[in-house]
Amino acid sequence: MNQSLEPWMEELLHAEASGDKMTEKQSRIFEAAIEVFAEKGYSGSSTSEIAQRAGVAEGTIFRHYKTKKELLLSIVAPTMVRLISPFVLREFRDVFKTDYESVDQFLRAIIENRIEFLEKNQSLLKILIQELPFQPELRAQLEKVIFPQLKQRVGKVIAKFKSEGRMIDLPTPTIMRLAVSAIMGYVAIRSFYGTREGAVWDDAKERQATIDFIMKGLAP
């Protein structure tokens, strides 16, 4: 298995699971499952391969988890509830502490912050992108835990810009949807294409184009 763990994996593997510390064997299963799910997706993975990477018998997995889906949910769902929400918001903390003079400064800070976060936690991004469309339990956790907190924090900044006449007077959820769609489109393509060897990608220009596009759409 990969010895260089991503920050979110380090925190998860050292966290308490249901009030009990993970055993060394459980930690190996978790780490192996994260790697396999990130590489092959849920449908393309198998418990036999997870067991092989973890160095345990396949039956050992089923002593802890009844099904492969339960293993996936035991990794991602608790992570989103107990770890990803504070982990994501902690990484966002400096962004919301700053008093921005312009909308484009705020957008650039968000983009740079999320790129840094995703570059450190690529397997988490892969698992979420691959599984969210097909796992309603994961979507429910994301909507319940993370979205409301982000909406509250981003909403305060948006309200400030609207009150100062520096942003179009649309409902805050609409503004967030429009901006997030453009930002995530840029981040996703950059993550999966722009960083590939030989890819024709000028990151500085693409980032500025994304900001300019959002700015024009949100201009008062």
PDB file of N, CA and C in Angstrom, residues 8 12 29-34 37 65 69-80 127 138:
ATOM      1  N   TRP A   8      -6.393  13.803   5.058  1.00  0.00           N
ATOM      2  CA  TRP A   8      -7.697  13.350   5.555  1.00  0.00           C
ATOM      3  C   TRP A   8      -7.648  11.879   5.947  1.00  0.00           C
ATOM      4  N   LEU A  12      -8.447  10.242   9.602  1.00  0.00           N
ATOM      5  CA  LEU A  12      -9.461   9.194   9.718  1.00  0.00           C
ATOM      6  C   LEU A  12      -8.886   7.947  10.373  1.00  0.00           C
ATOM      7  N   ILE A  29      -7.212  -2.266   6.520  1.00  0.00           N
ATOM      8  CA  ILE A  29      -8.383  -2.473   5.652  1.00  0.00           C
ATOM      9  C   ILE A  29      -8.900  -1.134   5.148  1.00  0.00           C
ATOM     10  N   PHE A  30      -9.012  -0.149   6.042  1.00  0.00           N
ATOM     11  CA  PHE A  30      -9.487   1.179   5.652  1.00  0.00           C
ATOM     12  C   PHE A  30      -8.572   1.785   4.601  1.00  0.00           C
ATOM     13  N   GLU A  31      -7.275   1.739   4.857  1.00  0.00           N
ATOM     14  CA  GLU A  31      -6.328   2.345   3.925  1.00  0.00           C
ATOM     15  C   GLU A  31      -6.403   1.666   2.561  1.00  0.00           C
ATOM     16  N   ALA A  32      -6.459   0.331   2.560  1.00  0.00           N
ATOM     17  CA  ALA A  32      -6.547  -0.404   1.300  1.00  0.00           C
ATOM     18  C   ALA A  32      -7.850  -0.091   0.575  1.00  0.00           C
ATOM     19  N   ALA A  33      -8.961  -0.026   1.317  1.00  0.00           N
ATOM     20  CA  ALA A  33     -10.256   0.255   0.695  1.00  0.00           C
ATOM     21  C   ALA A  33     -10.274   1.646   0.074  1.00  0.00           C
ATOM     22  N   ILE A  34      -9.707   2.617   0.754  1.00  0.00           N
ATOM     23  CA  ILE A  34      -9.646   3.982   0.235  1.00  0.00           C
ATOM     24  C   ILE A  34      -8.875   4.002  -1.080  1.00  0.00           C
ATOM     25  N   PHE A  37     -11.017   2.051  -3.838  1.00  0.00           N
ATOM     26  CA  PHE A  37     -12.188   2.821  -4.240  1.00  0.00           C
ATOM     27  C   PHE A  37     -11.787   4.045  -5.063  1.00  0.00           C
ATOM     28  N   TYR A  65     -17.493  -5.884   8.311  1.00  0.00           N
ATOM     29  CA  TYR A  65     -18.462  -5.227   7.429  1.00  0.00           C
ATOM     30  C   TYR A  65     -19.235  -6.299   6.668  1.00  0.00           C
ATOM     31  N   LYS A  69     -20.672  -2.420   0.241  1.00  0.00           N
ATOM     32  CA  LYS A  69     -21.285  -1.101   0.379  1.00  0.00           C
ATOM     33  C   LYS A  69     -21.149  -0.599   1.812  1.00  0.00           C
ATOM     34  N   GLU A  70     -21.311  -1.491   2.781  1.00  0.00           N
ATOM     35  CA  GLU A  70     -21.163  -1.077   4.171  1.00  0.00           C
ATOM     36  C   GLU A  70     -19.745  -0.605   4.439  1.00  0.00           C
ATOM     37  N   LEU A  71     -18.769  -1.254   3.793  1.00  0.00           N
ATOM     38  CA  LEU A  71     -17.372  -0.833   3.937  1.00  0.00           C
ATOM     39  C   LEU A  71     -17.181   0.562   3.367  1.00  0.00           C
ATOM     40  N   LEU A  72     -17.736   0.805   2.173  1.00  0.00           N
ATOM     41  CA  LEU A  72     -17.631   2.137   1.566  1.00  0.00           C
ATOM     42  C   LEU A  72     -18.267   3.185   2.465  1.00  0.00           C
ATOM     43  N   LEU A  73     -19.482   2.908   2.925  1.00  0.00           N
ATOM     44  CA  LEU A  73     -20.188   3.886   3.744  1.00  0.00           C
ATOM     45  C   LEU A  73     -19.509   4.073   5.094  1.00  0.00           C
ATOM     46  N   SER A  74     -18.889   3.024   5.615  1.00  0.00           N
ATOM     47  CA  SER A  74     -18.199   3.152   6.895  1.00  0.00           C
ATOM     48  C   SER A  74     -16.987   4.063   6.778  1.00  0.00           C
ATOM     49  N   ILE A  75     -16.462   4.186   5.555  1.00  0.00           N
ATOM     50  CA  ILE A  75     -15.320   5.072   5.321  1.00  0.00           C
ATOM     51  C   ILE A  75     -15.784   6.490   5.046  1.00  0.00           C
ATOM     52  N   VAL A  76     -16.675   6.625   4.081  1.00  0.00           N
ATOM     53  CA  VAL A  76     -17.006   7.960   3.585  1.00  0.00           C
ATOM     54  C   VAL A  76     -18.041   8.678   4.433  1.00  0.00           C
ATOM     55  N   ALA A  77     -19.129   7.984   4.818  1.00  0.00           N
ATOM     56  CA  ALA A  77     -20.196   8.666   5.557  1.00  0.00           C
ATOM     57  C   ALA A  77     -19.719   9.195   6.908  1.00  0.00           C
ATOM     58  N   PRO A  78     -19.089   8.365   7.754  1.00  0.00           N
ATOM     59  CA  PRO A  78     -18.593   8.926   9.022  1.00  0.00           C
ATOM     60  C   PRO A  78     -17.542  10.004   8.804  1.00  0.00           C
ATOM     61  N   THR A  79     -16.757   9.845   7.742  1.00  0.00           N
ATOM     62  CA  THR A  79     -15.733  10.832   7.443  1.00  0.00           C
ATOM     63  C   THR A  79     -16.369  12.180   7.160  1.00  0.00           C
ATOM     64  N   MET A  80     -17.469  12.170   6.395  1.00  0.00           N
ATOM     65  CA  MET A  80     -18.147  13.413   6.066  1.00  0.00           C
ATOM     66  C   MET A  80     -18.784  14.027   7.294  1.00  0.00           C
ATOM     67  N   ILE A 127     -13.133   9.622  -4.845  1.00  0.00           N
ATOM     68  CA  ILE A 127     -14.209   8.807  -4.271  1.00  0.00           C
ATOM     69  C   ILE A 127     -15.534   9.555  -4.299  1.00  0.00           C
ATOM     70  N   LEU A 138     -24.571   9.061   0.731  1.00  0.00           N
ATOM     71  CA  LEU A 138     -23.475  10.031   0.752  1.00  0.00           C
ATOM     72  C   LEU A 138     -23.982  11.432   0.427  1.00  0.00           C
TER      73      LEU A 138
END
